[in-house]
XYZ file of C-alpha atoms in Angstrom:
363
model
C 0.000 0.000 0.000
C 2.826 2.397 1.045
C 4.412 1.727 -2.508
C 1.140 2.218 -4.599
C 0.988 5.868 -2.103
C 4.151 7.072 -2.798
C 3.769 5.872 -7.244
C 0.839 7.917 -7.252
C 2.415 11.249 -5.755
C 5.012 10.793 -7.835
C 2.103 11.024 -10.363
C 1.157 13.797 -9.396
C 4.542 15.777 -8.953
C 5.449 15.246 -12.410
C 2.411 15.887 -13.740
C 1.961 19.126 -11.985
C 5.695 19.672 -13.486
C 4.543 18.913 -16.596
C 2.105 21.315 -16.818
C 3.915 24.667 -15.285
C 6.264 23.512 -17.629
C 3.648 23.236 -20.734
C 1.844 26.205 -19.803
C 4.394 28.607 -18.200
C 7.883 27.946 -20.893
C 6.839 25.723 -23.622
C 6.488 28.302 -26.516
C 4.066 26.438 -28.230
C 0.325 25.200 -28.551
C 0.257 22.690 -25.114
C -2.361 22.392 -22.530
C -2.458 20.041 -20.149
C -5.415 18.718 -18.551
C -4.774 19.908 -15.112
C -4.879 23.122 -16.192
C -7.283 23.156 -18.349
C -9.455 20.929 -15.367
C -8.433 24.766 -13.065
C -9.768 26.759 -15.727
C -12.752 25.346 -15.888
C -13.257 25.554 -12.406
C -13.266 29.034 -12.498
C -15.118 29.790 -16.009
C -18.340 27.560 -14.948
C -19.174 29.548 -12.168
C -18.788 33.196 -13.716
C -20.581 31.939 -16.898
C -23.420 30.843 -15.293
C -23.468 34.231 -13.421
C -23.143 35.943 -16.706
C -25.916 34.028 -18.562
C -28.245 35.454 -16.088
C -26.962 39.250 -16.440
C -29.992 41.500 -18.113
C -27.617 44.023 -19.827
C -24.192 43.758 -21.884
C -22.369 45.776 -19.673
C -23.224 43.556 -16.632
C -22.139 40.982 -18.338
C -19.108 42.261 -19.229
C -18.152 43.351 -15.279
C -19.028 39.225 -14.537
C -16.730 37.923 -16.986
C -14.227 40.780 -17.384
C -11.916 38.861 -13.919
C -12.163 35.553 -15.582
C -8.694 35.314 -17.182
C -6.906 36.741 -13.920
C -8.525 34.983 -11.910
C -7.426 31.559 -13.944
C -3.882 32.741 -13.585
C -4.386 33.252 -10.122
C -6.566 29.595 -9.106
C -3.673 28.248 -11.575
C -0.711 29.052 -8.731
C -2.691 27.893 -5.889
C -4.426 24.870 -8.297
C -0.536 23.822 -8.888
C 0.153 24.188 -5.137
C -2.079 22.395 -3.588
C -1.142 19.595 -6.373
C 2.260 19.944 -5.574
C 1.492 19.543 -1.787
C -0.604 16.555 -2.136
C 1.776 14.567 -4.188
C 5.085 15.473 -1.668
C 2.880 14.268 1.056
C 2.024 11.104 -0.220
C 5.709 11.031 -1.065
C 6.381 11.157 2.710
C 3.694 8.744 3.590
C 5.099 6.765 1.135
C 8.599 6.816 2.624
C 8.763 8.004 6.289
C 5.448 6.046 7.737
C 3.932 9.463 8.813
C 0.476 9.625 9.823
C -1.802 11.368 6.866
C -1.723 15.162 9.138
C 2.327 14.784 9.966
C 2.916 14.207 6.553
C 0.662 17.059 5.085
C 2.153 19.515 7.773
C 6.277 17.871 7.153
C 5.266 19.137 3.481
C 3.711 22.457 3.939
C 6.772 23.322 6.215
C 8.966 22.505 3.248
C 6.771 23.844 0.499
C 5.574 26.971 1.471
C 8.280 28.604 4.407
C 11.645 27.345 2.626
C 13.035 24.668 5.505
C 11.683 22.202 7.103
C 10.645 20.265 10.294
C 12.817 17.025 10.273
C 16.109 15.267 8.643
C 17.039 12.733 10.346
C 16.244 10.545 7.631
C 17.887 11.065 4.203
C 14.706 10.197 2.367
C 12.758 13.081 4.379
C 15.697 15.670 3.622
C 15.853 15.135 -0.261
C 11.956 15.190 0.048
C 11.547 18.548 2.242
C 14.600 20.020 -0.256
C 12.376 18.837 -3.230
C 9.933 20.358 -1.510
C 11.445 23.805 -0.751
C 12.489 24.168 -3.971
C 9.394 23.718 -5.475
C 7.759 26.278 -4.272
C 9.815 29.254 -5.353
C 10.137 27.661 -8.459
C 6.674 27.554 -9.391
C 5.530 31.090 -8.012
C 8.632 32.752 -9.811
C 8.134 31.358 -13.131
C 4.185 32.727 -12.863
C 5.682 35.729 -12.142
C 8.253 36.159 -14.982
C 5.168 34.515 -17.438
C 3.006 37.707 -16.596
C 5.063 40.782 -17.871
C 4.595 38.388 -21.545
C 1.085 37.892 -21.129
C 0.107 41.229 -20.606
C 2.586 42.771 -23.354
C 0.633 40.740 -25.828
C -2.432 41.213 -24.522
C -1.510 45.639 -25.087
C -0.473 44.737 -28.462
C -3.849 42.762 -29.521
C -5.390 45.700 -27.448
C -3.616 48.581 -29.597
C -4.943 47.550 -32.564
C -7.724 46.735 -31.706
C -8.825 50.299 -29.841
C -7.510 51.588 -33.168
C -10.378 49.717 -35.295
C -12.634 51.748 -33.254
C -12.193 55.253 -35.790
C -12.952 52.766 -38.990
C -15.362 50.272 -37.636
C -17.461 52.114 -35.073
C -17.914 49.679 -31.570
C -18.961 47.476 -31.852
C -16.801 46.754 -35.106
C -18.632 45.740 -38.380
C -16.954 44.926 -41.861
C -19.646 46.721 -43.751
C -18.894 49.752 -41.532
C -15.053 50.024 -42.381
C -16.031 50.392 -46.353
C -18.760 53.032 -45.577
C -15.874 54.901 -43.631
C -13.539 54.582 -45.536
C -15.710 55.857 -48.842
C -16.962 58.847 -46.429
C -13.669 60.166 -45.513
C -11.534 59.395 -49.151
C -10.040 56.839 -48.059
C -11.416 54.244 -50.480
C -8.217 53.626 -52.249
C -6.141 52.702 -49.039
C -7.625 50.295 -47.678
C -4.459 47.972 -47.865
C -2.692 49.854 -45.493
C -5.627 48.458 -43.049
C -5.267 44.963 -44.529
C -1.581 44.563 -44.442
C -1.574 45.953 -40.595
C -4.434 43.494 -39.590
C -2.121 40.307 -41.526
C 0.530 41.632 -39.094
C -1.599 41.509 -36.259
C -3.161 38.462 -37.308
C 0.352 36.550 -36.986
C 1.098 38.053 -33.868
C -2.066 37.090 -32.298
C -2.117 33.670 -33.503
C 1.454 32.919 -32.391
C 0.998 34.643 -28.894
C -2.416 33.057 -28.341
C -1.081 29.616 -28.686
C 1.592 29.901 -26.437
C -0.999 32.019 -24.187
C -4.001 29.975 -24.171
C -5.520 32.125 -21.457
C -5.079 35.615 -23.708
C -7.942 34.502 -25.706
C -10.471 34.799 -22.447
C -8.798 38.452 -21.437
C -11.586 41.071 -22.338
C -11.083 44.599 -24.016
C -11.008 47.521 -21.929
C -14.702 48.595 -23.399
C -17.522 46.069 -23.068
C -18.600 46.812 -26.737
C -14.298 46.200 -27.961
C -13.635 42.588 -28.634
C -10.938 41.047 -30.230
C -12.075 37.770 -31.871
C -15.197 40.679 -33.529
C -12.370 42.950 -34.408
C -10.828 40.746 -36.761
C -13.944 39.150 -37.735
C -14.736 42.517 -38.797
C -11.446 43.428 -40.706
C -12.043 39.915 -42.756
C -15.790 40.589 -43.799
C -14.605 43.865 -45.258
C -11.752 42.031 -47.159
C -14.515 39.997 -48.334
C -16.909 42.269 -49.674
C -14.007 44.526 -51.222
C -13.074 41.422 -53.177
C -16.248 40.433 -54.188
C -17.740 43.726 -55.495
C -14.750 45.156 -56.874
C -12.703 42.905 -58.482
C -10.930 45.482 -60.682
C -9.199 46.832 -56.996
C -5.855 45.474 -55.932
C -6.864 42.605 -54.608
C -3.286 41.383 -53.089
C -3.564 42.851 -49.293
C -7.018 42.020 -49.094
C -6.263 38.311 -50.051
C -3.303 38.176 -47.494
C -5.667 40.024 -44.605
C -8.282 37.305 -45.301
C -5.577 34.225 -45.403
C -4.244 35.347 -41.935
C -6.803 36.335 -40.402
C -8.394 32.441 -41.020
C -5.171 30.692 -40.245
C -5.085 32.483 -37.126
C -8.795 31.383 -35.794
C -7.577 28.007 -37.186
C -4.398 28.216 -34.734
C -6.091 28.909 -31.764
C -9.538 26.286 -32.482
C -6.522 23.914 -32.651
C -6.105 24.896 -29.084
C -9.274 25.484 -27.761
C -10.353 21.817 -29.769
C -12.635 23.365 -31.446
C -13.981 21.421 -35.222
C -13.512 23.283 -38.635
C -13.177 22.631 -42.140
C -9.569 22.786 -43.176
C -10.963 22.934 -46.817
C -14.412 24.332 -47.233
C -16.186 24.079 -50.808
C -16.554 27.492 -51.761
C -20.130 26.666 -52.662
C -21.021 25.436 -48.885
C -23.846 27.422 -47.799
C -23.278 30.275 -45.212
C -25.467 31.139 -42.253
C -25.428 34.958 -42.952
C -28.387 35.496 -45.600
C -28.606 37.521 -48.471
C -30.689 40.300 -46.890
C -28.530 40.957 -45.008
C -25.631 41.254 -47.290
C -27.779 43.011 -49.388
C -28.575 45.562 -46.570
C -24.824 46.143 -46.171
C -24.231 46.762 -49.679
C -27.168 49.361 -49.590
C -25.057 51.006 -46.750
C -22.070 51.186 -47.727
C -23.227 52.833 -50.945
C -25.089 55.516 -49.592
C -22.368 56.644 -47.807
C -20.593 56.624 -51.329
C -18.385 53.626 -51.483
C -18.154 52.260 -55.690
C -19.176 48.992 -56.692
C -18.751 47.228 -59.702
C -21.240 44.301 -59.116
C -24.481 44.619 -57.836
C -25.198 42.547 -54.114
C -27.263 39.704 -56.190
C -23.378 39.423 -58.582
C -21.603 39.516 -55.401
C -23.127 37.104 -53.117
C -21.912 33.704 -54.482
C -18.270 35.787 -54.581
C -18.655 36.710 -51.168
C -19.886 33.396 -49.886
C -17.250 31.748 -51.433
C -14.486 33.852 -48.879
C -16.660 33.462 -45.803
C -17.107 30.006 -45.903
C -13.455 29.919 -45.051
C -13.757 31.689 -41.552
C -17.563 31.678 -40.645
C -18.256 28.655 -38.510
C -15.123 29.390 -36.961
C -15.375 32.883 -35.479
C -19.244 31.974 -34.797
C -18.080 29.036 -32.569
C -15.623 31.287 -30.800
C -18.044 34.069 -30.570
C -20.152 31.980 -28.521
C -17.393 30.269 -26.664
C -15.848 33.718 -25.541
C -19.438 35.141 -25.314
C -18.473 38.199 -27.018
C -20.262 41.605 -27.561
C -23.341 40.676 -29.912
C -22.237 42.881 -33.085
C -23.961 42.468 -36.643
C -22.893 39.352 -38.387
C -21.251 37.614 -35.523
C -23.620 34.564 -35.097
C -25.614 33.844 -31.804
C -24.564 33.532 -28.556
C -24.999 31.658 -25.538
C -28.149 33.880 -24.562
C -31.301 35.601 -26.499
C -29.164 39.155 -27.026
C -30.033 41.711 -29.202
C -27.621 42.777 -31.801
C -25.508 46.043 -31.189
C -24.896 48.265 -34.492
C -22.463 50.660 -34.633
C -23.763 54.041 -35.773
C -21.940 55.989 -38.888
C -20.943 59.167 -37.801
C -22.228 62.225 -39.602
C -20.036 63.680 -42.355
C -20.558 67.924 -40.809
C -18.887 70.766 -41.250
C -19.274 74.443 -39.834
C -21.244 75.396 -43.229
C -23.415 72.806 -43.187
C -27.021 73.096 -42.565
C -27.870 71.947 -39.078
């Protein structure tokens, strides 16, 4: 019995190991189950919470801790696994009653020395031990200053949508801006920054699994809507004006799918690595139809009408759609236009298009 004890917190050391380790400094998509067993123990809760908020914003306050709070109930989650397993070690090895051998361990763990040596087997445990601790609550500290310079870079970005998009973001929105302020013509400049950001994010969010659950600063800001938004306006440039340079747009669109791709890898999440481009979409044809009657009264061109568009424009969506809908409702973000449902009944937020004034102009 004393042997099957101490194999089983040796288990559980290693695999605790394992997954600081995987988590903390592997710079690559890993998750291990333990943490992603502590993460759940925190999202559950403060989704159910949030499912029964009446308004956005209330929401938003509910689920706005979850991330730091997950980095936080990972230390102690990896703690208290680290404790268990050492004291089963010293059951295992000194005969100690089940309390002497949780309290020879917490001495060891958590205050840097311990209560007895008189046996070599107890010392290299309680060193063990010792050294554990430190180890695990300074690597969570040097892993933070990381997280939460990618998390301002995603945020940057992001915040600067805002002036194109309106907030919530909206693809259709970024053309009628752009046409409204003569900016038609440069729209790569937006594409080829959002393929930048695209990379960074999907590199950083893979090593970071917890960055995809950190919220933006505003309750109607999200990230995951953001770039959702960035590749629906890609899409529609491409499919009603085919005569524009179509080279940024094309690379926006690429990243931007490769990057939700990345992360669902992560997350486990199911997609099509190879959609037909003649798969049927969820988003109907009113309502692209409705956006291309927006965007052109606020003066953006078109060379095709909506009805010579739509197969064109379902044929780019199908590549990303089911994707960012499934996150949407994973991350429960803000309800914008063409986002897909969520996890409750919400109505959809718009963004408004700012009027074009000037002094001169009649009130």
């Amino acid at each position: 019995m004393s042997a099957l004890v101490g194999v089983i917190g040796a288990l559980i050391v290693l695999g605790t190991f394992s997954s600081v380790l995987r988590t903390l400094l592997v710079p690559r998509a890993s998750r291990s189950v333990l943490t992603r067993m502590l993460h759940k123990m925190v999202q559950i809760p403060l989704q159910f919470l949030a499912d029964r908020c009446g308004s956005i914003e209330a929401r938003e306050r509910v689920l706005a801790p979850m991330a730091a709070l997950s980095i936080l109930f990972h230390l102690v989650g990896w703690l208290a696994a680290a404790w268990l397993g050492y004291s089963m070690l010293q059951i295992a090895v000194s005969g100690f009653g089940v309390a002497d051998a949780f309290r020879e361990t917490a001495v060891a763990l958590f205050t840097l020395g311990f209560a007895s040596s008189r046996y070599v087997e107890l010392t290299v445990l309680d060193v063990l031990a010792a050294a554990t601790g430190p180890i695990v609550i300074g690597l969570q500290i040097g892993y933070l200053p990381a997280l939460y310079s990618a998390y301002s870079r995603r945020e940057e970005e992001v915040t600067m949508l805002q002036a194109r998009a309106g907030s919530p973001p909206w693809g259709p929105e970024i053309l009628a801006r752009c046409a409204q302020i003569g900016l038609t013509g440069s729209a790569g400049d937006l594409f080829r920054s959002w393929e930048r950001w695209s990379a960074q994010v999907g590199e950083s969010h893979t090593s970071y699994v917890v960055l995809s659950r950190f919220r933006s600063p505003r309750s109607t800001d999200n990230w995951l809507i953001s770039l959702l938004a960035v590749m629906d306006a890609a899409a529609m440039q491409l499919a009603l004006n085919p005569s524009m340079p179509q080279g940024d747009a094309r690379l926006a669109l690429r990243a931007g799918f490769v990057c939700l791709r990345n992360i669902a890898g992560v997350w486990r999440l199911p997609f099509d690595p190879d959609p037909s481009p003649d798969t049927p979409i969820q988003l109907t044809y009113e309502e692209f139809a409705g956006a291309v009657a927006h965007i052109t009264a606020h003066g953006y061109p078109v060379e095709r009408t909506a009805e010579q568009a739509w197969p064109h424009f379902c044929g780019w969506r199908v590549n990303y759609e089911d994707l960012a809908y499934s996150f949407a409702r994973l991350l429960d973000a803000v309800p914008a236009p063409w986002s897909g449902p969520r996890r409750t009944h919400t109505k959809r937020i718009a963004p408004v298009t700012p009027v074009d004034r000037t002094p001169d102009a009649p009130q």
